[in-house]
PDB file of C-alpha atoms in Angstrom:
ATOM      1  CA  UNK F 206     112.156  17.067  46.320  1.00 88.00           C
ATOM      2  CA  UNK F 207     113.391  14.243  44.080  1.00 92.00           C
ATOM      3  CA  UNK F 208     114.708  10.940  45.413  1.00 95.00           C
ATOM      4  CA  UNK F 209     116.651   8.612  43.133  1.00 95.00           C
ATOM      5  CA  UNK F 210     117.237   5.068  44.330  1.00 95.00           C
ATOM      6  CA  UNK F 211     120.364   3.802  42.628  1.00 94.00           C
ATOM      7  CA  UNK F 212     121.173   0.104  42.302  1.00 92.00           C
ATOM      8  CA  UNK F 213     124.609  -0.985  41.040  1.00 91.00           C
ATOM      9  CA  UNK F 214     124.042  -4.408  39.442  1.00 90.00           C
ATOM     10  CA  UNK F 215     126.166  -7.260  38.183  1.00 89.00           C
ATOM     11  CA  UNK F 216     124.257 -10.317  36.958  1.00 88.00           C
ATOM     12  CA  UNK F 217     121.186  -9.520  39.059  1.00 89.00           C
ATOM     13  CA  UNK F 218     118.480 -10.489  36.510  1.00 88.00           C
ATOM     14  CA  UNK F 219     116.948 -13.029  38.916  1.00 88.00           C
ATOM     15  CA  UNK F 220     116.869 -10.846  42.037  1.00 88.00           C
ATOM     16  CA  UNK F 221     116.252  -7.438  40.477  1.00 91.00           C
ATOM     17  CA  UNK F 222     112.440  -7.847  40.105  1.00 91.00           C
ATOM     18  CA  UNK F 223     112.118  -8.687  43.802  1.00 90.00           C
ATOM     19  CA  UNK F 224     114.425  -5.814  44.756  1.00 90.00           C
ATOM     20  CA  UNK F 225     112.475  -3.345  42.638  1.00 91.00           C
ATOM     21  CA  UNK F 226     109.111  -4.542  43.949  1.00 90.00           C
ATOM     22  CA  UNK F 227     110.339  -3.970  47.513  1.00 89.00           C
ATOM     23  CA  UNK F 228     111.181  -0.296  46.891  1.00 92.00           C
ATOM     24  CA  UNK F 229     108.758   2.352  48.220  1.00 90.00           C
ATOM     25  CA  UNK F 230     106.623   4.207  45.687  1.00 90.00           C
ATOM     26  CA  UNK F 231     105.754   7.081  48.034  1.00 91.00           C
ATOM     27  CA  UNK F 232     107.542   8.730  50.992  1.00 91.00           C
ATOM     28  CA  UNK F 233     106.402  11.697  53.059  1.00 90.00           C
ATOM     29  CA  UNK F 234     108.395  14.785  52.116  1.00 89.00           C
ATOM     30  CA  UNK F 235     109.438  13.337  48.740  1.00 92.00           C
ATOM     31  CA  UNK F 236     107.657  14.570  45.600  1.00 91.00           C
ATOM     32  CA  UNK F 237     109.259  12.270  43.016  1.00 93.00           C
ATOM     33  CA  UNK F 238     110.842   8.826  43.393  1.00 94.00           C
ATOM     34  CA  UNK F 239     112.873   7.418  40.502  1.00 94.00           C
ATOM     35  CA  UNK F 240     115.100   4.374  40.183  1.00 94.00           C
ATOM     36  CA  UNK F 241     118.467   4.189  38.457  1.00 95.00           C
ATOM     37  CA  UNK F 242     120.264   0.987  37.496  1.00 93.00           C
ATOM     38  CA  UNK F 243     123.925   0.801  36.530  1.00 92.00           C
ATOM     39  CA  UNK F 244     124.511  -2.580  34.897  1.00 91.00           C
ATOM     40  CA  UNK F 245     128.200  -3.352  35.442  1.00 89.00           C
ATOM     41  CA  UNK F 246     128.716  -5.398  32.272  1.00 89.00           C
ATOM     42  CA  UNK F 247     126.248  -8.142  33.243  1.00 89.00           C
ATOM     43  CA  UNK F 248     125.923 -11.188  31.009  1.00 89.00           C
ATOM     44  CA  UNK F 249     122.487 -12.366  32.155  1.00 87.00           C
ATOM     45  CA  UNK F 250     120.305  -9.639  30.660  1.00 88.00           C
ATOM     46  CA  UNK F 251     120.079  -7.437  33.752  1.00 90.00           C
ATOM     47  CA  UNK F 252     119.569  -4.297  31.632  1.00 91.00           C
ATOM     48  CA  UNK F 253     116.740  -5.913  29.662  1.00 92.00           C
ATOM     49  CA  UNK F 254     115.012  -6.976  32.872  1.00 92.00           C
ATOM     50  CA  UNK F 255     115.386  -3.437  34.248  1.00 92.00           C
ATOM     51  CA  UNK F 256     113.739  -1.945  31.154  1.00 92.00           C
ATOM     52  CA  UNK F 257     110.904  -4.479  31.299  1.00 91.00           C
ATOM     53  CA  UNK F 258     110.270  -3.493  34.918  1.00 91.00           C
ATOM     54  CA  UNK F 259     109.928   0.131  33.854  1.00 90.00           C
ATOM     55  CA  UNK F 260     112.948   1.381  35.798  1.00 92.00           C
ATOM     56  CA  UNK F 261     113.411   5.096  35.074  1.00 89.00           C
ATOM     57  CA  UNK F 262     117.125   5.208  34.265  1.00 92.00           C
ATOM     58  CA  UNK F 263     119.143   2.268  32.923  1.00 93.00           C
ATOM     59  CA  UNK F 264     122.899   2.757  32.441  1.00 92.00           C
ATOM     60  CA  UNK F 265     125.134  -0.051  31.208  1.00 92.00           C
ATOM     61  CA  UNK F 266     128.920  -0.358  31.486  1.00 90.00           C
ATOM     62  CA  UNK F 267     130.500  -1.961  28.428  1.00 87.00           C
ATOM     63  CA  UNK F 268     132.645  -4.138  30.679  1.00 88.00           C
ATOM     64  CA  UNK F 269     132.829  -5.036  34.370  1.00 85.00           C
ATOM     65  CA  UNK F 270     134.378  -2.073  36.196  1.00 85.00           C
ATOM     66  CA  UNK F 271     133.893  -3.214  39.783  1.00 84.00           C
ATOM     67  CA  UNK F 272     131.610  -2.059  42.572  1.00 85.00           C
ATOM     68  CA  UNK F 273     133.433   1.157  43.541  1.00 85.00           C
ATOM     69  CA  UNK F 274     133.635   2.514  39.980  1.00 87.00           C
ATOM     70  CA  UNK F 275     130.029   1.496  39.307  1.00 90.00           C
ATOM     71  CA  UNK F 276     128.899   3.281  42.485  1.00 90.00           C
ATOM     72  CA  UNK F 277     130.727   6.406  41.328  1.00 90.00           C
ATOM     73  CA  UNK F 278     129.034   6.250  37.912  1.00 90.00           C
ATOM     74  CA  UNK F 279     125.639   5.752  39.572  1.00 91.00           C
ATOM     75  CA  UNK F 280     126.262   8.743  41.842  1.00 91.00           C
ATOM     76  CA  UNK F 281     127.212  10.977  38.908  1.00 89.00           C
ATOM     77  CA  UNK F 282     124.227   9.871  36.836  1.00 91.00           C
ATOM     78  CA  UNK F 283     121.855  10.401  39.766  1.00 92.00           C
ATOM     79  CA  UNK F 284     123.150  13.935  40.246  1.00 90.00           C
ATOM     80  CA  UNK F 285     122.736  14.650  36.521  1.00 88.00           C
ATOM     81  CA  UNK F 286     119.179  13.297  36.697  1.00 88.00           C
ATOM     82  CA  UNK F 287     118.366  15.987  39.263  1.00 87.00           C
ATOM     83  CA  UNK F 288     118.364  13.973  42.481  1.00 90.00           C
ATOM     84  CA  UNK F 289     118.066  15.974  45.683  1.00 92.00           C
ATOM     85  CA  UNK F 290     118.620  12.804  47.719  1.00 95.00           C
ATOM     86  CA  UNK F 291     120.263   9.586  46.530  1.00 95.00           C
ATOM     87  CA  UNK F 292     119.719   6.222  48.181  1.00 95.00           C
ATOM     88  CA  UNK F 293     122.075   3.387  47.314  1.00 94.00           C
ATOM     89  CA  UNK F 294     120.933  -0.203  47.728  1.00 92.00           C
ATOM     90  CA  UNK F 295     122.014  -3.634  46.449  1.00 88.00           C
ATOM     91  CA  UNK F 296     120.523  -5.587  43.569  1.00 85.00           C
ATOM     92  CA  UNK F 297     120.341  -8.841  45.555  1.00 84.00           C
ATOM     93  CA  UNK F 298     117.487  -7.518  47.748  1.00 85.00           C
ATOM     94  CA  UNK F 299     119.656  -7.710  50.870  1.00 85.00           C
ATOM     95  CA  UNK F 300     118.079  -4.606  52.411  1.00 89.00           C
ATOM     96  CA  UNK F 301     114.494  -3.909  53.434  1.00 89.00           C
ATOM     97  CA  UNK F 302     113.159  -1.385  50.911  1.00 89.00           C
ATOM     98  CA  UNK F 303     110.614   0.023  53.366  1.00 90.00           C
ATOM     99  CA  UNK F 304     113.505   1.348  55.469  1.00 92.00           C
ATOM    100  CA  UNK F 305     114.427   3.855  52.740  1.00 94.00           C
ATOM    101  CA  UNK F 306     111.947   6.211  54.408  1.00 93.00           C
ATOM    102  CA  UNK F 307     114.016   5.958  57.608  1.00 93.00           C
ATOM    103  CA  UNK F 308     117.238   6.640  55.706  1.00 94.00           C
ATOM    104  CA  UNK F 309     116.052   9.861  54.076  1.00 94.00           C
ATOM    105  CA  UNK F 310     114.342  11.285  57.160  1.00 94.00           C
ATOM    106  CA  UNK F 311     117.481  12.859  58.769  1.00 94.00           C
ATOM    107  CA  UNK F 312     118.387  14.465  55.418  1.00 95.00           C
ATOM    108  CA  UNK F 313     114.886  15.834  54.939  1.00 93.00           C
ATOM    109  CA  UNK F 314     115.056  17.249  58.459  1.00 92.00           C
ATOM    110  CA  UNK F 315     118.373  18.951  57.669  1.00 91.00           C
ATOM    111  CA  UNK F 316     120.186  16.928  60.330  1.00 92.00           C
ATOM    112  CA  UNK F 317     122.565  14.908  58.135  1.00 93.00           C
ATOM    113  CA  UNK F 318     124.394  14.855  54.804  1.00 94.00           C
ATOM    114  CA  UNK F 319     124.866  11.071  54.785  1.00 95.00           C
ATOM    115  CA  UNK F 320     122.817   8.389  56.550  1.00 95.00           C
ATOM    116  CA  UNK F 321     124.139   4.822  56.730  1.00 93.00           C
ATOM    117  CA  UNK F 322     121.841   1.880  57.367  1.00 92.00           C
ATOM    118  CA  UNK F 323     122.914  -0.125  60.414  1.00 91.00           C
ATOM    119  CA  UNK F 324     122.137  -3.785  59.739  1.00 86.00           C
ATOM    120  CA  UNK F 325     122.854  -4.645  63.388  1.00 83.00           C
ATOM    121  CA  UNK F 326     125.073  -7.457  62.152  1.00 79.00           C
ATOM    122  CA  UNK F 327     125.195  -9.138  65.555  1.00 75.00           C
ATOM    123  CA  UNK F 328     121.548 -10.086  64.999  1.00 73.00           C
ATOM    124  CA  UNK F 329     121.932 -11.504  61.458  1.00 75.00           C
ATOM    125  CA  UNK F 330     121.626 -15.291  61.711  1.00 73.00           C
ATOM    126  CA  UNK F 331     123.471 -16.264  58.521  1.00 69.00           C
ATOM    127  CA  UNK F 332     126.583 -14.284  59.576  1.00 75.00           C
ATOM    128  CA  UNK F 333     129.137 -16.570  61.213  1.00 75.00           C
ATOM    129  CA  UNK F 334     130.620 -15.518  64.590  1.00 83.00           C
ATOM    130  CA  UNK F 335     133.972 -14.862  62.877  1.00 79.00           C
ATOM    131  CA  UNK F 336     132.343 -12.650  60.229  1.00 78.00           C
ATOM    132  CA  UNK F 337     130.485 -10.727  62.950  1.00 80.00           C
ATOM    133  CA  UNK F 338     133.799 -10.214  64.760  1.00 84.00           C
ATOM    134  CA  UNK F 339     135.458  -8.944  61.586  1.00 81.00           C
ATOM    135  CA  UNK F 340     132.580  -6.548  60.966  1.00 80.00           C
ATOM    136  CA  UNK F 341     132.800  -5.245  64.539  1.00 84.00           C
ATOM    137  CA  UNK F 342     136.581  -4.769  64.517  1.00 86.00           C
ATOM    138  CA  UNK F 343     136.618  -3.269  61.024  1.00 84.00           C
ATOM    139  CA  UNK F 344     133.867  -0.795  61.846  1.00 87.00           C
ATOM    140  CA  UNK F 345     135.644   0.181  65.077  1.00 88.00           C
ATOM    141  CA  UNK F 346     138.848   0.948  63.146  1.00 87.00           C
ATOM    142  CA  UNK F 347     136.979   2.996  60.523  1.00 87.00           C
ATOM    143  CA  UNK F 348     135.199   4.967  63.256  1.00 89.00           C
ATOM    144  CA  UNK F 349     138.565   5.764  64.814  1.00 86.00           C
ATOM    145  CA  UNK F 350     140.149   6.770  61.489  1.00 85.00           C
ATOM    146  CA  UNK F 351     137.192   8.845  60.295  1.00 86.00           C
ATOM    147  CA  UNK F 352     136.150  10.438  63.577  1.00 87.00           C
ATOM    148  CA  UNK F 353     132.553   9.325  62.999  1.00 89.00           C
ATOM    149  CA  UNK F 354     130.173   7.153  64.997  1.00 90.00           C
ATOM    150  CA  UNK F 355     128.806   4.803  62.320  1.00 90.00           C
ATOM    151  CA  UNK F 356     128.279   1.289  63.754  1.00 90.00           C
ATOM    152  CA  UNK F 357     128.073  -0.575  60.409  1.00 90.00           C
ATOM    153  CA  UNK F 358     130.667   1.060  58.174  1.00 87.00           C
ATOM    154  CA  UNK F 359     130.544  -1.532  55.364  1.00 86.00           C
ATOM    155  CA  UNK F 360     126.793  -1.256  54.872  1.00 89.00           C
ATOM    156  CA  UNK F 361     126.005  -0.233  51.290  1.00 88.00           C
ATOM    157  CA  UNK F 362     122.476   0.845  52.231  1.00 92.00           C
ATOM    158  CA  UNK F 363     122.805   4.597  52.607  1.00 93.00           C
ATOM    159  CA  UNK F 364     121.240   7.937  51.733  1.00 95.00           C
ATOM    160  CA  UNK F 365     123.298  10.875  50.464  1.00 95.00           C
ATOM    161  CA  UNK F 366     122.253  14.470  49.969  1.00 94.00           C
ATOM    162  CA  UNK F 367     122.944  16.144  46.636  1.00 91.00           C
ATOM    163  CA  UNK F 368     125.575  18.425  48.186  1.00 90.00           C
ATOM    164  CA  UNK F 369     127.401  15.506  49.821  1.00 91.00           C
ATOM    165  CA  UNK F 370     127.298  13.515  46.574  1.00 91.00           C
ATOM    166  CA  UNK F 371     128.950  16.374  44.685  1.00 89.00           C
ATOM    167  CA  UNK F 372     131.737  16.470  47.300  1.00 88.00           C
ATOM    168  CA  UNK F 373     132.328  12.698  47.235  1.00 87.00           C
ATOM    169  CA  UNK F 374     135.273  11.445  45.154  1.00 84.00           C
ATOM    170  CA  UNK F 375     135.729   7.687  44.824  1.00 83.00           C
ATOM    171  CA  UNK F 376     139.308   6.581  44.100  1.00 79.00           C
ATOM    172  CA  UNK F 377     139.245   2.997  45.390  1.00 75.00           C
ATOM    173  CA  UNK F 378     138.772   0.239  42.760  1.00 71.00           C
ATOM    174  CA  UNK F 379     137.326  -2.245  45.270  1.00 71.00           C
ATOM    175  CA  UNK F 380     134.634  -0.893  47.586  1.00 74.00           C
ATOM    176  CA  UNK F 381     133.205   2.555  48.229  1.00 85.00           C
ATOM    177  CA  UNK F 382     131.762   1.932  51.713  1.00 87.00           C
ATOM    178  CA  UNK F 383     134.809   2.632  53.875  1.00 86.00           C
ATOM    179  CA  UNK F 384     136.200   5.307  51.588  1.00 86.00           C
ATOM    180  CA  UNK F 385     133.043   7.432  51.625  1.00 89.00           C
ATOM    181  CA  UNK F 386     132.817   7.333  55.428  1.00 90.00           C
ATOM    182  CA  UNK F 387     136.444   8.364  55.934  1.00 88.00           C
ATOM    183  CA  UNK F 388     135.996  11.117  53.338  1.00 88.00           C
ATOM    184  CA  UNK F 389     132.806  12.314  55.043  1.00 89.00           C
ATOM    185  CA  UNK F 390     134.543  12.448  58.408  1.00 89.00           C
ATOM    186  CA  UNK F 391     137.601  14.302  57.112  1.00 86.00           C
ATOM    187  CA  UNK F 392     135.463  16.754  55.122  1.00 87.00           C
ATOM    188  CA  UNK F 393     133.348  17.426  58.223  1.00 88.00           C
ATOM    189  CA  UNK F 394     130.076  16.280  56.689  1.00 92.00           C
ATOM    190  CA  UNK F 395     127.210  15.453  59.025  1.00 93.00           C
ATOM    191  CA  UNK F 396     126.935  11.661  59.019  1.00 94.00           C
ATOM    192  CA  UNK F 397     124.629   9.479  61.071  1.00 93.00           C
ATOM    193  CA  UNK F 398     123.039   6.020  60.976  1.00 93.00           C
ATOM    194  CA  UNK F 399     119.661   4.399  61.498  1.00 93.00           C
ATOM    195  CA  UNK F 400     118.844   0.728  62.172  1.00 92.00           C
ATOM    196  CA  UNK F 401     117.549  -1.102  59.098  1.00 91.00           C
ATOM    197  CA  UNK F 402     116.219  -4.571  58.422  1.00 88.00           C
ATOM    198  CA  UNK F 403     117.636  -7.177  56.075  1.00 84.00           C
ATOM    199  CA  UNK F 404     115.923  -9.772  53.925  1.00 81.00           C
ATOM    200  CA  UNK F 405     116.794 -13.482  53.723  1.00 75.00           C
ATOM    201  CA  UNK F 406     120.015 -14.137  51.790  1.00 71.00           C
ATOM    202  CA  UNK F 407     119.459 -14.758  48.072  1.00 63.00           C
ATOM    203  CA  UNK F 408     123.071 -15.528  47.116  1.00 62.00           C
ATOM    204  CA  UNK F 409     126.592 -15.579  48.488  1.00 61.00           C
ATOM    205  CA  UNK F 410     128.401 -12.268  48.826  1.00 61.00           C
ATOM    206  CA  UNK F 411     130.626 -11.369  45.881  1.00 59.00           C
ATOM    207  CA  UNK F 412     132.849  -9.157  48.040  1.00 58.00           C
ATOM    208  CA  UNK F 413     133.305 -11.645  50.898  1.00 56.00           C
ATOM    209  CA  UNK F 414     134.335 -14.667  48.809  1.00 59.00           C
ATOM    210  CA  UNK F 415     137.687 -15.017  50.595  1.00 64.00           C
ATOM    211  CA  UNK F 416     138.152 -13.730  54.134  1.00 68.00           C
ATOM    212  CA  UNK F 417     141.939 -13.078  53.852  1.00 74.00           C
ATOM    213  CA  UNK F 418     141.471 -11.282  50.526  1.00 74.00           C
ATOM    214  CA  UNK F 419     138.543  -9.260  51.869  1.00 70.00           C
ATOM    215  CA  UNK F 420     140.487  -8.218  54.975  1.00 75.00           C
ATOM    216  CA  UNK F 421     143.552  -7.328  52.876  1.00 77.00           C
ATOM    217  CA  UNK F 422     141.487  -5.150  50.538  1.00 76.00           C
ATOM    218  CA  UNK F 423     139.638  -3.389  53.342  1.00 75.00           C
ATOM    219  CA  UNK F 424     142.857  -2.723  55.286  1.00 79.00           C
ATOM    220  CA  UNK F 425     144.447  -1.394  52.111  1.00 78.00           C
ATOM    221  CA  UNK F 426     141.506   0.974  51.618  1.00 77.00           C
ATOM    222  CA  UNK F 427     141.699   2.163  55.242  1.00 80.00           C
ATOM    223  CA  UNK F 428     145.445   2.832  55.091  1.00 81.00           C
ATOM    224  CA  UNK F 429     145.194   4.561  51.696  1.00 79.00           C
ATOM    225  CA  UNK F 430     142.370   6.864  52.758  1.00 79.00           C
ATOM    226  CA  UNK F 431     143.904   7.699  56.145  1.00 80.00           C
ATOM    227  CA  UNK F 432     147.265   8.458  54.524  1.00 82.00           C
ATOM    228  CA  UNK F 433     145.482  10.620  51.942  1.00 81.00           C
ATOM    229  CA  UNK F 434     143.690  12.776  54.509  1.00 80.00           C
ATOM    230  CA  UNK F 435     146.184  12.630  57.412  1.00 82.00           C
ATOM    231  CA  UNK F 436     149.596  12.210  55.702  1.00 86.00           C
ATOM    232  CA  UNK F 437     151.659  14.091  58.279  1.00 87.00           C
ATOM    233  CA  UNK F 438     150.288  12.097  61.179  1.00 85.00           C
ATOM    234  CA  UNK F 439     150.561   8.809  59.251  1.00 87.00           C
ATOM    235  CA  UNK F 440     154.220   9.219  58.297  1.00 90.00           C
ATOM    236  CA  UNK F 441     155.114  10.857  61.624  1.00 91.00           C
ATOM    237  CA  UNK F 442     153.989   7.723  63.452  1.00 90.00           C
ATOM    238  CA  UNK F 443     156.046   5.578  61.061  1.00 91.00           C
ATOM    239  CA  UNK F 444     159.053   7.836  61.608  1.00 92.00           C
ATOM    240  CA  UNK F 445     158.702   7.685  65.394  1.00 93.00           C
ATOM    241  CA  UNK F 446     158.489   3.879  65.352  1.00 93.00           C
ATOM    242  CA  UNK F 447     161.590   3.693  63.134  1.00 92.00           C
ATOM    243  CA  UNK F 448     163.372   6.158  65.413  1.00 91.00           C
ATOM    244  CA  UNK F 449     162.597   4.168  68.555  1.00 92.00           C
ATOM    245  CA  UNK F 450     163.757   0.941  66.897  1.00 92.00           C
ATOM    246  CA  UNK F 451     166.959   2.695  65.815  1.00 90.00           C
ATOM    247  CA  UNK F 452     167.598   4.236  69.225  1.00 90.00           C
ATOM    248  CA  UNK F 453     167.615   0.867  71.016  1.00 89.00           C
ATOM    249  CA  UNK F 454     170.802  -0.588  69.405  1.00 86.00           C
ATOM    250  CA  UNK F 455     172.514   2.825  69.540  1.00 86.00           C
ATOM    251  CA  UNK F 456     171.819   3.131  73.284  1.00 87.00           C
ATOM    252  CA  UNK F 457     173.063  -0.451  73.659  1.00 83.00           C
ATOM    253  CA  UNK F 458     176.297   0.451  71.818  1.00 80.00           C
ATOM    254  CA  UNK F 459     176.831   3.601  73.893  1.00 83.00           C
ATOM    255  CA  UNK F 460     176.307   1.660  77.105  1.00 81.00           C
ATOM    256  CA  UNK F 461     178.830  -0.990  76.045  1.00 79.00           C
ATOM    257  CA  UNK F 462     181.243   1.718  74.908  1.00 78.00           C
ATOM    258  CA  UNK F 463     181.209   3.622  78.209  1.00 80.00           C
ATOM    259  CA  UNK F 464     181.790   0.480  80.260  1.00 80.00           C
ATOM    260  CA  UNK F 465     184.730  -0.401  78.047  1.00 74.00           C
ATOM    261  CA  UNK F 466     183.080  -3.166  76.017  1.00 72.00           C
ATOM    262  CA  UNK F 467     182.389  -1.254  72.795  1.00 64.00           C
ATOM    263  CA  UNK F 468     184.630  -3.431  70.627  1.00 69.00           C
ATOM    264  CA  UNK F 469     182.660  -5.848  68.465  1.00 64.00           C
ATOM    265  CA  UNK F 470     179.356  -3.958  68.786  1.00 69.00           C
ATOM    266  CA  UNK F 471     179.808  -1.562  65.867  1.00 78.00           C
ATOM    267  CA  UNK F 472     177.033  -3.406  63.987  1.00 81.00           C
ATOM    268  CA  UNK F 473     174.552  -2.106  66.589  1.00 80.00           C
ATOM    269  CA  UNK F 474     175.597   1.444  65.718  1.00 81.00           C
ATOM    270  CA  UNK F 475     175.196   0.779  61.987  1.00 86.00           C
ATOM    271  CA  UNK F 476     171.784  -0.879  62.434  1.00 86.00           C
ATOM    272  CA  UNK F 477     170.514   1.843  64.742  1.00 88.00           C
ATOM    273  CA  UNK F 478     171.773   4.598  62.452  1.00 88.00           C
ATOM    274  CA  UNK F 479     169.991   2.989  59.497  1.00 90.00           C
ATOM    275  CA  UNK F 480     166.657   2.922  61.322  1.00 91.00           C
ATOM    276  CA  UNK F 481     167.104   6.513  62.548  1.00 91.00           C
ATOM    277  CA  UNK F 482     167.787   7.606  58.978  1.00 93.00           C
ATOM    278  CA  UNK F 483     164.667   5.789  57.725  1.00 93.00           C
ATOM    279  CA  UNK F 484     162.619   7.426  60.479  1.00 91.00           C
ATOM    280  CA  UNK F 485     163.939  10.855  59.515  1.00 93.00           C
ATOM    281  CA  UNK F 486     163.139  10.199  55.851  1.00 93.00           C
ATOM    282  CA  UNK F 487     159.598   9.053  56.793  1.00 91.00           C
ATOM    283  CA  UNK F 488     158.979  12.356  58.583  1.00 91.00           C
ATOM    284  CA  UNK F 489     160.305  14.260  55.553  1.00 92.00           C
ATOM    285  CA  UNK F 490     157.944  12.271  53.325  1.00 90.00           C
ATOM    286  CA  UNK F 491     155.137  13.198  55.721  1.00 88.00           C
ATOM    287  CA  UNK F 492     155.951  16.909  55.358  1.00 89.00           C
ATOM    288  CA  UNK F 493     155.985  16.610  51.564  1.00 89.00           C
ATOM    289  CA  UNK F 494     152.763  14.569  51.567  1.00 86.00           C
ATOM    290  CA  UNK F 495     151.107  17.175  53.771  1.00 85.00           C
ATOM    291  CA  UNK F 496     151.906  19.870  51.217  1.00 85.00           C
ATOM    292  CA  UNK F 497     150.544  17.650  48.437  1.00 84.00           C
ATOM    293  CA  UNK F 498     147.423  17.026  50.552  1.00 79.00           C
ATOM    294  CA  UNK F 499     146.726  20.768  50.728  1.00 77.00           C
ATOM    295  CA  UNK F 500     147.018  20.965  46.940  1.00 81.00           C
ATOM    296  CA  UNK F 501     144.631  18.004  46.622  1.00 77.00           C
ATOM    297  CA  UNK F 502     142.107  19.800  48.835  1.00 76.00           C
ATOM    298  CA  UNK F 503     142.264  22.842  46.570  1.00 80.00           C
ATOM    299  CA  UNK F 504     141.796  20.629  43.501  1.00 80.00           C
ATOM    300  CA  UNK F 505     138.800  18.945  45.135  1.00 77.00           C
ATOM    301  CA  UNK F 506     137.272  22.364  45.849  1.00 79.00           C
ATOM    302  CA  UNK F 507     137.728  23.338  42.200  1.00 82.00           C
ATOM    303  CA  UNK F 508     136.226  20.000  41.117  1.00 79.00           C
ATOM    304  CA  UNK F 509     133.176  20.509  43.344  1.00 76.00           C
ATOM    305  CA  UNK F 510     132.594  23.997  41.927  1.00 79.00           C
ATOM    306  CA  UNK F 511     133.064  22.695  38.379  1.00 82.00           C
ATOM    307  CA  UNK F 512     130.505  19.959  38.973  1.00 75.00           C
ATOM    308  CA  UNK F 513     128.041  22.461  40.394  1.00 77.00           C
ATOM    309  CA  UNK F 514     128.516  24.778  37.390  1.00 79.00           C
ATOM    310  CA  UNK F 515     128.066  21.881  34.951  1.00 77.00           C
ATOM    311  CA  UNK F 516     124.833  20.893  36.658  1.00 74.00           C
ATOM    312  CA  UNK F 517     123.545  24.461  36.622  1.00 75.00           C
ATOM    313  CA  UNK F 518     124.388  24.734  32.914  1.00 79.00           C
ATOM    314  CA  UNK F 519     122.656  21.430  32.211  1.00 73.00           C
ATOM    315  CA  UNK F 520     119.574  22.563  34.122  1.00 72.00           C
ATOM    316  CA  UNK F 521     119.554  25.885  32.242  1.00 69.00           C
ATOM    317  CA  UNK F 522     119.671  24.119  28.868  1.00 71.00           C
ATOM    318  CA  UNK F 523     116.868  21.773  29.893  1.00 68.00           C
ATOM    319  CA  UNK F 524     114.681  24.666  31.065  1.00 69.00           C
ATOM    320  CA  UNK F 525     115.392  26.550  27.859  1.00 68.00           C
ATOM    321  CA  UNK F 526     114.338  23.560  25.743  1.00 65.00           C
TER     322      UNK F 526
END
């Protein structure tokens, strides 16, 4: 059983040694533990530091691709390196490395495909009350959209089985945390969480630099993923809302018309008709999107099988050599 601990990094030369030193070197049930770094175009020598530390796999992006794309690259490289379980952590030593054993335990026991570390954000002292509220509300929305019961949905500290990693497709350019949970829920993967500890803050968050921008990006990711996996429901709700808005002025016009006061209220009929038409079009878009969604599911199935075949072929060539 091979565990690969992947660390997406961007200018983490100062914190990487501490992060690496905090990682476990032995875990019950795990035969091999390796570490993989994906340097996202750092300019402070992160890759050189990683090699000096003796990190097993060092991958470097030629330019900064962002956290979500870097996570996807790290996932693919970990799978290629033969990982049976992949643990993702941050390069700023935010998470307690000793808790990796807790993360992999449900996967080793065959109880989960994905395990997310619950930081118990309400207990973190350097989180402001407003940030704690945002984390709580955001996680509640993601739980509702995904049909899962993960308390800390934006935690990047998580373990993923090989099978779940092959099925995971990252399309967001911003953050992978919400997207992977919604995907896991909609693909009926077994997902759970365990409480984990956090270390003292070493630097300011690079994702939470602006609260309005952070909220806008996370909401965008939620809407995009929900519309991708539940298009009919998404556009049906929009169509119903448009229809109700359109029905109100039409009912008002009909009422005025039947009591003999319809003159001068034709604009209500025009406005209501416009909203009803938009609602009808939204439902039609939902039907079309639902058909496209079924095609996407078939493409994803083909992609998963292609990945599995590529890995088997790679393993065969390695064994033959």
